[in-house]
PDB file of C-alpha atoms in Angstrom:
ATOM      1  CA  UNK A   1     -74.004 -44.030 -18.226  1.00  0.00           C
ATOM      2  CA  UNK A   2     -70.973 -45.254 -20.523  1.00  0.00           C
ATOM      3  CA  UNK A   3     -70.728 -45.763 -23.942  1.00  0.00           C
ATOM      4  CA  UNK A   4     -70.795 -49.141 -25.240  1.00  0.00           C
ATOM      5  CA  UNK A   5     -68.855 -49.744 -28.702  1.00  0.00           C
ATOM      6  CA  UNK A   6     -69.571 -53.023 -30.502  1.00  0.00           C
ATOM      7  CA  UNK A   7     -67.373 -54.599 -32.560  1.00  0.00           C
ATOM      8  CA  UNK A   8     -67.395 -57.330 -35.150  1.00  0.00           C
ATOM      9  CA  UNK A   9     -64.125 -58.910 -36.841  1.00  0.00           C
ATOM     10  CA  UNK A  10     -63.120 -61.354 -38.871  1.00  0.00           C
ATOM     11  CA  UNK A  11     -60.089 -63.886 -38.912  1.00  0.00           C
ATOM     12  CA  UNK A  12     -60.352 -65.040 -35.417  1.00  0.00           C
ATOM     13  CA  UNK A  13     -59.575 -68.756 -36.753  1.00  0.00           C
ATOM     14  CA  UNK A  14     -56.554 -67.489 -38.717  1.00  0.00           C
ATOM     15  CA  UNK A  15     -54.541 -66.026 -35.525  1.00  0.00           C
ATOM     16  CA  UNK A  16     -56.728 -63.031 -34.514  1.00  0.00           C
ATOM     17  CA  UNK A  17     -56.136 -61.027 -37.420  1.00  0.00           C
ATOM     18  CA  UNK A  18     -59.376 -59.214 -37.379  1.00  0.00           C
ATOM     19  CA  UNK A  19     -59.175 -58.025 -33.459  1.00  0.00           C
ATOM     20  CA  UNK A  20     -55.377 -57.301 -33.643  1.00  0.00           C
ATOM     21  CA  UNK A  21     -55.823 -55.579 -36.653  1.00  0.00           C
ATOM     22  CA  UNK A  22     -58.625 -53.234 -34.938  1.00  0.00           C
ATOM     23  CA  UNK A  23     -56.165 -53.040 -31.452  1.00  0.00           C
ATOM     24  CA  UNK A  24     -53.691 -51.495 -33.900  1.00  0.00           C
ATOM     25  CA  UNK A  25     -55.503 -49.187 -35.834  1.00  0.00           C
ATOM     26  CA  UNK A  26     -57.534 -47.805 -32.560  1.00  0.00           C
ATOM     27  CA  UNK A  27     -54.260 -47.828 -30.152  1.00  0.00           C
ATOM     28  CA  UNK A  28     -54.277 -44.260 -29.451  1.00  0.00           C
ATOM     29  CA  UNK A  29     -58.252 -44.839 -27.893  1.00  0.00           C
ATOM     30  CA  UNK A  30     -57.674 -48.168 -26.054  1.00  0.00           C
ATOM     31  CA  UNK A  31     -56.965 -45.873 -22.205  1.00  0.00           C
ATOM     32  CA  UNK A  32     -61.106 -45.063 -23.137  1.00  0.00           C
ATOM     33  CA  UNK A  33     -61.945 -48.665 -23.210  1.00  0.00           C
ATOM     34  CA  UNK A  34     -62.278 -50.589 -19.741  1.00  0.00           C
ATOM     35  CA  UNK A  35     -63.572 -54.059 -20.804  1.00  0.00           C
ATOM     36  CA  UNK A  36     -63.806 -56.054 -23.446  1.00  0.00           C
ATOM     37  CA  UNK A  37     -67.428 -58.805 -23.874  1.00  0.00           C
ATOM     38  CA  UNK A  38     -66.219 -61.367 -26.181  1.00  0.00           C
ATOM     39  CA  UNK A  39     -68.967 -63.348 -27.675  1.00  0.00           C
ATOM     40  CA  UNK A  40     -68.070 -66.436 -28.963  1.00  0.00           C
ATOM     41  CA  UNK A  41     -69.398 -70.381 -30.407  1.00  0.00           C
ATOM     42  CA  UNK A  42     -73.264 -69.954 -29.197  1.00  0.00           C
ATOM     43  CA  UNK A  43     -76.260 -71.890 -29.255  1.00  0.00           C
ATOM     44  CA  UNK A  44     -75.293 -75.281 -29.815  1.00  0.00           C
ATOM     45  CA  UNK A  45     -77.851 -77.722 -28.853  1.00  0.00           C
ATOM     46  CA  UNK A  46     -75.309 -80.039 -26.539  1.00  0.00           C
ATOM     47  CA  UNK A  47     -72.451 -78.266 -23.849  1.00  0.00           C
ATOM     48  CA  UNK A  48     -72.340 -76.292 -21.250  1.00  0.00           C
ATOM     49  CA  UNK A  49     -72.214 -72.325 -21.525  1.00  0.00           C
ATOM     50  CA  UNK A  50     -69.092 -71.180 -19.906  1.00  0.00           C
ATOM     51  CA  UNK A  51     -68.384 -67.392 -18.988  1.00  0.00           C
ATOM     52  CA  UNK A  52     -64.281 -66.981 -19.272  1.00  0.00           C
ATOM     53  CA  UNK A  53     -62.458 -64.519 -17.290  1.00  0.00           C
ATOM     54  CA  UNK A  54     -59.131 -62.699 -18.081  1.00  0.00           C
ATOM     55  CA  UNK A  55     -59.399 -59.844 -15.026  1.00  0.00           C
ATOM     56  CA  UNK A  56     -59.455 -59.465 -11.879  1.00  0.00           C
ATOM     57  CA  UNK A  57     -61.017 -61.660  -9.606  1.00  0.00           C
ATOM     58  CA  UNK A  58     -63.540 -58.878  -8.355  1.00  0.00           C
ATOM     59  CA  UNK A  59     -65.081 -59.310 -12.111  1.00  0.00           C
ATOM     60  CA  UNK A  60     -65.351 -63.136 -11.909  1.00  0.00           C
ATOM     61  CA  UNK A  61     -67.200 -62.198  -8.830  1.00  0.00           C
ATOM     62  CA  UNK A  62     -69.523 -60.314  -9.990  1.00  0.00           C
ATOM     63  CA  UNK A  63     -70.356 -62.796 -13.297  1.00  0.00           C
ATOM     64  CA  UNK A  64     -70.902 -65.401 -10.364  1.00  0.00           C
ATOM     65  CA  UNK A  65     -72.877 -62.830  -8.596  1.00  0.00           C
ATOM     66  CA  UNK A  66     -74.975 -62.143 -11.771  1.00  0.00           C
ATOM     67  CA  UNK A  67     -75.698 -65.294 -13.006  1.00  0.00           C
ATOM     68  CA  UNK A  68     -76.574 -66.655  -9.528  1.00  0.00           C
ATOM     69  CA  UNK A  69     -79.156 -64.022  -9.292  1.00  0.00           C
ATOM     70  CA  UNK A  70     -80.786 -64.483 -12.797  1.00  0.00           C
ATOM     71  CA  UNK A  71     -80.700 -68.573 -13.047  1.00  0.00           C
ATOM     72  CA  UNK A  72     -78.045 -69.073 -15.054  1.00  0.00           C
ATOM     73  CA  UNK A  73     -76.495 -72.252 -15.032  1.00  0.00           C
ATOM     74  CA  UNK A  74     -72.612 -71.159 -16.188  1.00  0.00           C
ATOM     75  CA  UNK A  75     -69.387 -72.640 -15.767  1.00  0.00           C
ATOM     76  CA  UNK A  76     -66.964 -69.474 -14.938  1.00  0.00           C
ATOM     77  CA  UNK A  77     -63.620 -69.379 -14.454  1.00  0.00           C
ATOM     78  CA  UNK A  78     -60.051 -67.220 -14.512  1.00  0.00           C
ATOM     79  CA  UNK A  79     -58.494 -68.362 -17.649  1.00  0.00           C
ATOM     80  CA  UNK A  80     -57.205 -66.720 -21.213  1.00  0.00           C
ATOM     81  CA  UNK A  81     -60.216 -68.180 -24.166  1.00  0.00           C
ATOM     82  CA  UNK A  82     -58.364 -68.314 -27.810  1.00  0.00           C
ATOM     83  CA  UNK A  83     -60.694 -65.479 -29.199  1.00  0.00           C
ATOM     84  CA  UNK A  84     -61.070 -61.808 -30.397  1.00  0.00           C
ATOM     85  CA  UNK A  85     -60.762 -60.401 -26.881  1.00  0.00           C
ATOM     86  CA  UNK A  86     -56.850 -61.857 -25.731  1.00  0.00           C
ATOM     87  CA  UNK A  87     -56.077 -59.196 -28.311  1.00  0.00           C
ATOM     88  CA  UNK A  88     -57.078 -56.841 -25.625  1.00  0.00           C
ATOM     89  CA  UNK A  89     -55.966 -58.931 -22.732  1.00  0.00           C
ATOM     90  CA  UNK A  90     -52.820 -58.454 -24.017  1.00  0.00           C
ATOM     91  CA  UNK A  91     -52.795 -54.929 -23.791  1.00  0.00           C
ATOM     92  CA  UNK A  92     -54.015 -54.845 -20.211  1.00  0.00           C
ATOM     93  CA  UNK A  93     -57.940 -54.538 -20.854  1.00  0.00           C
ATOM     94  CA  UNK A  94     -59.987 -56.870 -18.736  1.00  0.00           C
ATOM     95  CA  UNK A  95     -62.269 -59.396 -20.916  1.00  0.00           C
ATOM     96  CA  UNK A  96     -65.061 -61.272 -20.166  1.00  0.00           C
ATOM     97  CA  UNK A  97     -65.741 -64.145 -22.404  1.00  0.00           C
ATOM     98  CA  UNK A  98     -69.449 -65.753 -23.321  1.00  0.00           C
ATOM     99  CA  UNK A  99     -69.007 -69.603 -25.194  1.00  0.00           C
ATOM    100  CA  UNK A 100     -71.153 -72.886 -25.161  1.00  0.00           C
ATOM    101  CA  UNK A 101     -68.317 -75.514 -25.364  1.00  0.00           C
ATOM    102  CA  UNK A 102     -68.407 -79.392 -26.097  1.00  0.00           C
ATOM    103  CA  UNK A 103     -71.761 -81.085 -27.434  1.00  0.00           C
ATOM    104  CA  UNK A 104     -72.288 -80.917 -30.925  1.00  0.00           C
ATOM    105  CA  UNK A 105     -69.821 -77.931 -31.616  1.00  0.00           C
ATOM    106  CA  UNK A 106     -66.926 -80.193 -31.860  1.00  0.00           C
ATOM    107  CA  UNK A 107     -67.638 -79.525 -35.685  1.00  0.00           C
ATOM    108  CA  UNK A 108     -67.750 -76.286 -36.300  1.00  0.00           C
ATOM    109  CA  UNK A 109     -65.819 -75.071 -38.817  1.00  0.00           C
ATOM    110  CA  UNK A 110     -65.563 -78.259 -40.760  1.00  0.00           C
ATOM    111  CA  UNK A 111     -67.750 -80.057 -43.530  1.00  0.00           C
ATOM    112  CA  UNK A 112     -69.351 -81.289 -40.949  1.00  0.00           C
ATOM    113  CA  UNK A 113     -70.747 -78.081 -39.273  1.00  0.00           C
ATOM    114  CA  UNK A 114     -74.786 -77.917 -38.902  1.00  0.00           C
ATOM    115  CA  UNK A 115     -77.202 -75.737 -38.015  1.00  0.00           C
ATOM    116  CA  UNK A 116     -79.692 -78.209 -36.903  1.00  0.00           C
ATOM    117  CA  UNK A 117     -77.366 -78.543 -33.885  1.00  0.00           C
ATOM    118  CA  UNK A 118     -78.039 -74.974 -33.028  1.00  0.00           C
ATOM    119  CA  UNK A 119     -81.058 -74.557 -30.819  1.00  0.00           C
ATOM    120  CA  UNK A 120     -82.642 -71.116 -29.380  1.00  0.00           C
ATOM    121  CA  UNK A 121     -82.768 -72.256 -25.849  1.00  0.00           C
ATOM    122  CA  UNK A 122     -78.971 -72.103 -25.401  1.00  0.00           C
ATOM    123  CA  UNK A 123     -78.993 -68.912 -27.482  1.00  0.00           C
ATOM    124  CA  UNK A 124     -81.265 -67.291 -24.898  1.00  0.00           C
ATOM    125  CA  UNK A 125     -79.459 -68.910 -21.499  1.00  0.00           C
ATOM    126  CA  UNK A 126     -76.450 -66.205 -22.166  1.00  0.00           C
ATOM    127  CA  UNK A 127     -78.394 -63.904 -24.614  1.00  0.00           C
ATOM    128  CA  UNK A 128     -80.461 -63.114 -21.086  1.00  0.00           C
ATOM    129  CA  UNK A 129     -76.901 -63.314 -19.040  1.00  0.00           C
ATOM    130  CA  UNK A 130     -75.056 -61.027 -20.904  1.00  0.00           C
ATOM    131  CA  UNK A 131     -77.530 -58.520 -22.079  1.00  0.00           C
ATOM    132  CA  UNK A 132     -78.190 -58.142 -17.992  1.00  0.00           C
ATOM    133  CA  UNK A 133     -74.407 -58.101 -17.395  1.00  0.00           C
ATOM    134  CA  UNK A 134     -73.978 -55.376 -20.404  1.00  0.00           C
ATOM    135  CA  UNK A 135     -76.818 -53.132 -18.748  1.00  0.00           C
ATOM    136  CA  UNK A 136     -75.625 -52.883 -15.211  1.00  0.00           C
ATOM    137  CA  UNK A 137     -71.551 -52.348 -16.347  1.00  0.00           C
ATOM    138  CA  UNK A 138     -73.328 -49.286 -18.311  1.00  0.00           C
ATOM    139  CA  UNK A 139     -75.231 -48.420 -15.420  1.00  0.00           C
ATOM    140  CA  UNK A 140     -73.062 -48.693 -12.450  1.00  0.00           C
ATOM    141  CA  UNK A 141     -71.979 -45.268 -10.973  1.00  0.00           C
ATOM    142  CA  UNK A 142     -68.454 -47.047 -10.694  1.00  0.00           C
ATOM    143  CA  UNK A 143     -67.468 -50.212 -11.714  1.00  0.00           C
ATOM    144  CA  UNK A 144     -67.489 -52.814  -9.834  1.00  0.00           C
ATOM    145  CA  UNK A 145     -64.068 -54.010 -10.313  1.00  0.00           C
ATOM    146  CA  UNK A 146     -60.502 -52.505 -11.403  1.00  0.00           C
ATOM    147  CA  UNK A 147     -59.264 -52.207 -15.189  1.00  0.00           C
ATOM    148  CA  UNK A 148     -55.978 -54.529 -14.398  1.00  0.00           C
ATOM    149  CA  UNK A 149     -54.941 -57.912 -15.311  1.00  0.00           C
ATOM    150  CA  UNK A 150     -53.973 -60.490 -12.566  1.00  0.00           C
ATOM    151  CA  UNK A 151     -49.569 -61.460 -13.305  1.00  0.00           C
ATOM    152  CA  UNK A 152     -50.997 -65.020 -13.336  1.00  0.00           C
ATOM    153  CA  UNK A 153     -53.236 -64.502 -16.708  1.00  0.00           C
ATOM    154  CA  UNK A 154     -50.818 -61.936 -18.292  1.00  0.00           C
ATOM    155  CA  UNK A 155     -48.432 -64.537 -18.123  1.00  0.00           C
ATOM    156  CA  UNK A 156     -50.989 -66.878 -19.978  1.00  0.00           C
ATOM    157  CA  UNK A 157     -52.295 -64.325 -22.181  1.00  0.00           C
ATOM    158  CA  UNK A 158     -48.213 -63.857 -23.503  1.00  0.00           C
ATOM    159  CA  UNK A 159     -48.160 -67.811 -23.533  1.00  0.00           C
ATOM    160  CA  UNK A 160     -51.091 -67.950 -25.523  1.00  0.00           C
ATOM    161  CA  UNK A 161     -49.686 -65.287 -28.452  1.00  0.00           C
ATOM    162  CA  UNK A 162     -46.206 -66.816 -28.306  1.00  0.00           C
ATOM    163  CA  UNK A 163     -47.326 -70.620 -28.416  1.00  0.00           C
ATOM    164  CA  UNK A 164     -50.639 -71.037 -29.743  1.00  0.00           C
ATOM    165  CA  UNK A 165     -50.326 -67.786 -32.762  1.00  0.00           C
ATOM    166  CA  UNK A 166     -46.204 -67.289 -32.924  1.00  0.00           C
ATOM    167  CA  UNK A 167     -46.646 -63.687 -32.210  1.00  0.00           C
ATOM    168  CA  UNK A 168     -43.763 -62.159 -29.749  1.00  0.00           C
ATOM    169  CA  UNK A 169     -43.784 -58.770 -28.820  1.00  0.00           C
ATOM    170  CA  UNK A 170     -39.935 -58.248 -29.026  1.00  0.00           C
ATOM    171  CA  UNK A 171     -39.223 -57.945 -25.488  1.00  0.00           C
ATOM    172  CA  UNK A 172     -37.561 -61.102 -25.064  1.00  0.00           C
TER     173      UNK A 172
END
């Protein structure tokens, strides 16, 4: 059985602050941690829920595997998702990321932001997912899939810091 570690932070929408913040402080203990679940915009009413995956494709594999198995209707794919977890993409932990896009969330964080576009349904179609996926990775005798990050979405996951937040590392 492993430990699981959860992990809340803030200033996501202001360029990661809370996540990098936490990847700095807790550097020496990041060779402990082997993934990263990202939870991220849930429950709206309208969208589709989306599982994104910064890893290797063994892990995509087994989210397909998983939510095949259990019902879920899930769009998944090999990509880099703007939230808390690139902040440990970037230092070579594999994330998997849990979102509802589109529908009515196209207003969140505005004036216009609602909660009577937030429905339990869509809460429970990856609430179910993920607490599953969270239970077997804790499980599993050996994971099912390598702590790396494919060249193709480490290259993204740089892209993303240097483009989208301004951050460089200084290796240039």
């Amino acid at each position: 059985m492993r430990t699981l570690k959860f992990a809340l932070f803030s200033g996501e929408e202001l360029g990661l602050r809370g996540s990098l913040s936490y990847v700095e402080e807790f550097r020496s203990e990041l060779d402990k941690v082997r993934l990263v679940v990202n939870l991220d915009v849930h429950g709206t009413a309208f969208g589709s829920s989306n599982s994104i995956i910064t890893g290797p494709e063994k892990l995509k594999n087994y989210v397909e595997a998983l939510a095949d198995e259990i019902g879920a209707n899930i769009n998944i794919v090999e990509d880099v998702m703007g939230s808390d977890g690139t902040s440990f993409a970037k230092e070579g932990i594999p994330v998997v990321n849990f979102a509802r896009f589109g529908g009515s969330g196209v207003n969140m964080h505005t004036e216009l932001d609602d909660d009577r576009f937030v429905h339990e349904v869509e809460y429970l179609v990856l609430c179910r997912l993920v607490a599953e996926f969270l239970n077997r990775i804790a499980n599993a005798e050996k994971l099912p899939f390598a702590k790396e990050i494919p060249e193709k979405l480490k290259k993204k996951v740089d892209e993303h810091f240097k483009k989208r937040l301004g951050i460089f590392d200084g290796k240039e």
